Amino acid sequence: MSNRAIVGINWGDEGKGRMVDLLTESYDIVVRYQGGGNAGHTVVNEKGRFALHLLPSGVLREGVMNILADGVALDPENLCKEIEDVRSNGVSVTPDNLLISSWSSLLFPWHRDLDELEESRLGDSKFGSTKQGIAPFYADRSRKKTILTGELFYPEAFAAHLQQLMEYENLTLDREYGALTYSKEEVNDWVDRYCRPLIPFICDTGKYLRESQAKGKNILFEAQLGALRDLDRGIWPFTTSSNTTASYIPVGAGMPGAVLDDVTGVVKAYSTCVGEGPFVSEWSGAEAEQLREAGEEYGAKTGRARRVGSFDCVATRHGVMMQNATEIAVTKLDVLSYMERIPVCTAYLVDGERTEDFPFPSALDSAVPVTEYMEGWNCDISSVRTWEDLPDAAKRYVSFIEEAAGCPVTYISVGPERESIIIRKNRKEEWRRAH
Ligand code: GDP
């Protein structure tokens, strides 16, 4: 038996979906334990190109059970649409390969409205939300103004609870924002349309997971976003509203005894960031445009152009530490092939002082990157499949990432396709011996 978490080390969009898709071969169960449909994993395999938002990436592998666990923002409307979408591409989604936790909470249409209304009210100070209702959802969940998904099994109590909630949310919509409110009919129609079809998928997934662990099943935990968006230790307040770190798994999965044999931290070979917030190693102008084009850096959920910049040693070390990563998967190394020399951010200057420690959020705005340059390899590496066949300059770049992060690089991805990967089987052992 072995359990593994695949988590983001940076701002998200590191290519976690691609790594989950690759590794699901060795796992029986894939679990999403936090976040909602606000981000997207892009997966390219023999069935096509998929942009998954809420569905775990294991849904694309036959024989894998996928779980939406307690900690996710269960958005029934988007989930139903996503299920339809992947089904139309020939992927089967039934209770035989997808289970939804009865202990998760439902994201309602008013959460999306409130997200949008608050972002417009904030104007220039907006958070850059994807407007999927995630922040209002998690705020409501903490103040117990949501409904547990499993309440759908108790129709009378569900109806009474829904009525109470709707009255409260209508007050907020009307009195705080002067916005349109919901009628009982509208909300009931929405429940019939999007919640009822999900009933066959709902069960106590925590129990299922605990029993599966006891039976020796292999479980893969899939995170959404990255360490820098973690609610507690990210770039506050430009974080997401849930914990993106592996340490949240036992809670978010409803599995207090979750054992993690490996935490695979996914790191992009350069930096990208969607939305607002400090991003110290950010580039602008033609240089940024060229990298964005080379990496096709446009958001899976919103199509928004991602902000791009150099690999950031300070942020990556912080991410590796926060995730307690045991190994690293470097993705998109192929994208850097066009560069003759590659800028990397090795430290920050904060008020003129050099630091290699990730600063407190308030100090990030004034942080300036210290940039050094690595030699590029300047040739196509997308068909390379072994460490030995990588050009020396590419090997040096990967080794530089390892040393900067303080963690061995065991996977190197050189293309979006499942097979475009270099696996360094003995790297963890070699690293342990050398450090
Ligand atoms: P996630 O949310 O962490 O799964 O990341 P996204 O799916 O938002 O973004 C990663 C993007 O990079 C997707 O479009 C992937 O298909 C693509 N991708 C992943 N790994 C590689 C790689 O090694 N090379 C290239 N060129 N593209 C990759």
Tab-separated table of N, CA and C and ligand atoms in Angstrom, residues 13-18 40-42 44 49 306 331-332 334-335 413-416, ligand 1:
chain	number	residue	atom	x	y	z
A	13	ASP	N	-1.660	26.041	-11.269
A	13	ASP	CA	-1.414	25.828	-12.705
A	13	ASP	C	-0.024	25.255	-12.974
A	14	GLU	N	0.513	24.525	-12.029
A	14	GLU	CA	1.858	23.972	-12.194
A	14	GLU	C	1.855	22.750	-13.105
A	15	GLY	N	0.656	22.186	-13.337
A	15	GLY	CA	0.570	20.959	-14.136
A	15	GLY	C	0.259	19.754	-13.253
A	16	LYS	N	-0.464	20.003	-12.156
A	16	LYS	CA	-0.813	18.900	-11.237
A	16	LYS	C	-1.691	17.871	-11.928
A	17	GLY	N	-2.664	18.354	-12.738
A	17	GLY	CA	-3.584	17.442	-13.417
A	17	GLY	C	-2.819	16.469	-14.300
A	18	ARG	N	-1.804	16.978	-14.966
A	18	ARG	CA	-0.996	16.151	-15.857
A	18	ARG	C	-0.244	15.074	-15.058
A	40	GLY	N	-8.581	24.921	-12.837
A	40	GLY	CA	-8.771	23.869	-13.830
A	40	GLY	C	-7.506	23.084	-14.013
A	41	HIS	N	-7.658	21.779	-14.161
A	41	HIS	CA	-6.520	20.949	-14.522
A	41	HIS	C	-6.696	20.593	-15.986
A	42	THR	N	-5.655	20.801	-16.770
A	42	THR	CA	-5.738	20.404	-18.166
A	42	THR	C	-5.010	19.078	-18.330
A	44	VAL	N	-4.062	15.984	-21.133
A	44	VAL	CA	-4.060	15.548	-22.537
A	44	VAL	C	-3.681	14.076	-22.540
A	49	ARG	N	-8.279	16.159	-25.101
A	49	ARG	CA	-7.774	17.203	-24.209
A	49	ARG	C	-8.935	17.608	-23.306
A	306	ARG	N	-2.233	34.388	-18.262
A	306	ARG	CA	-1.553	34.277	-16.972
A	306	ARG	C	-0.372	35.245	-16.918
A	331	THR	N	7.641	20.630	-14.263
A	331	THR	CA	6.870	20.562	-15.510
A	331	THR	C	7.296	21.689	-16.457
A	332	LYS	N	6.977	21.486	-17.708
A	332	LYS	CA	7.139	22.503	-18.759
A	332	LYS	C	8.590	22.909	-19.005
A	334	ASP	N	10.335	21.920	-21.359
A	334	ASP	CA	10.444	22.118	-22.813
A	334	ASP	C	10.162	23.561	-23.231
A	335	VAL	N	9.322	24.254	-22.442
A	335	VAL	CA	8.911	25.611	-22.825
A	335	VAL	C	10.113	26.566	-22.841
A	413	SER	N	8.812	16.880	-16.718
A	413	SER	CA	7.840	16.810	-17.799
A	413	SER	C	8.301	17.708	-18.937
A	414	VAL	N	8.285	17.134	-20.154
A	414	VAL	CA	8.788	17.880	-21.313
A	414	VAL	C	7.708	18.054	-22.389
A	415	GLY	N	6.457	17.897	-21.991
A	415	GLY	CA	5.345	18.083	-22.922
A	415	GLY	C	4.052	17.753	-22.209
A	416	PRO	N	2.908	18.206	-22.729
A	416	PRO	CA	1.636	17.977	-22.028
A	416	PRO	C	1.137	16.525	-22.111
B	1	GDP	P1	-2.904	22.340	-12.967
B	1	GDP	O1	-4.105	23.094	-12.531
B	1	GDP	O2	-1.800	22.403	-11.959
B	1	GDP	O3	-3.212	20.942	-13.394
B	1	GDP	O4	-2.303	23.092	-14.245
B	1	GDP	P2	-3.079	23.556	-15.561
B	1	GDP	O5	-3.734	22.419	-16.191
B	1	GDP	O6	-3.884	24.748	-15.300
B	1	GDP	O7	-1.848	24.088	-16.428
B	1	GDP	C1	-0.856	23.284	-16.903
B	1	GDP	C2	-0.838	23.388	-18.441
B	1	GDP	O8	0.411	22.996	-18.923
B	1	GDP	C3	-1.824	22.485	-19.142
B	1	GDP	O9	-2.278	23.118	-20.314
B	1	GDP	C4	-0.999	21.235	-19.483
B	1	GDP	O10	-1.483	20.535	-20.616
B	1	GDP	C5	0.305	21.876	-19.796
B	1	GDP	N1	1.470	21.063	-19.461
B	1	GDP	C6	1.675	20.293	-18.357
B	1	GDP	N2	2.927	19.789	-18.361
B	1	GDP	C7	3.533	20.279	-19.493
B	1	GDP	C8	4.859	20.163	-20.030
B	1	GDP	O11	5.741	19.524	-19.471
B	1	GDP	N3	5.108	20.847	-21.186
B	1	GDP	C9	4.176	21.584	-21.835
B	1	GDP	N4	4.519	22.220	-22.954
B	1	GDP	N5	2.920	21.719	-21.350
B	1	GDP	C10	2.608	21.079	-20.190
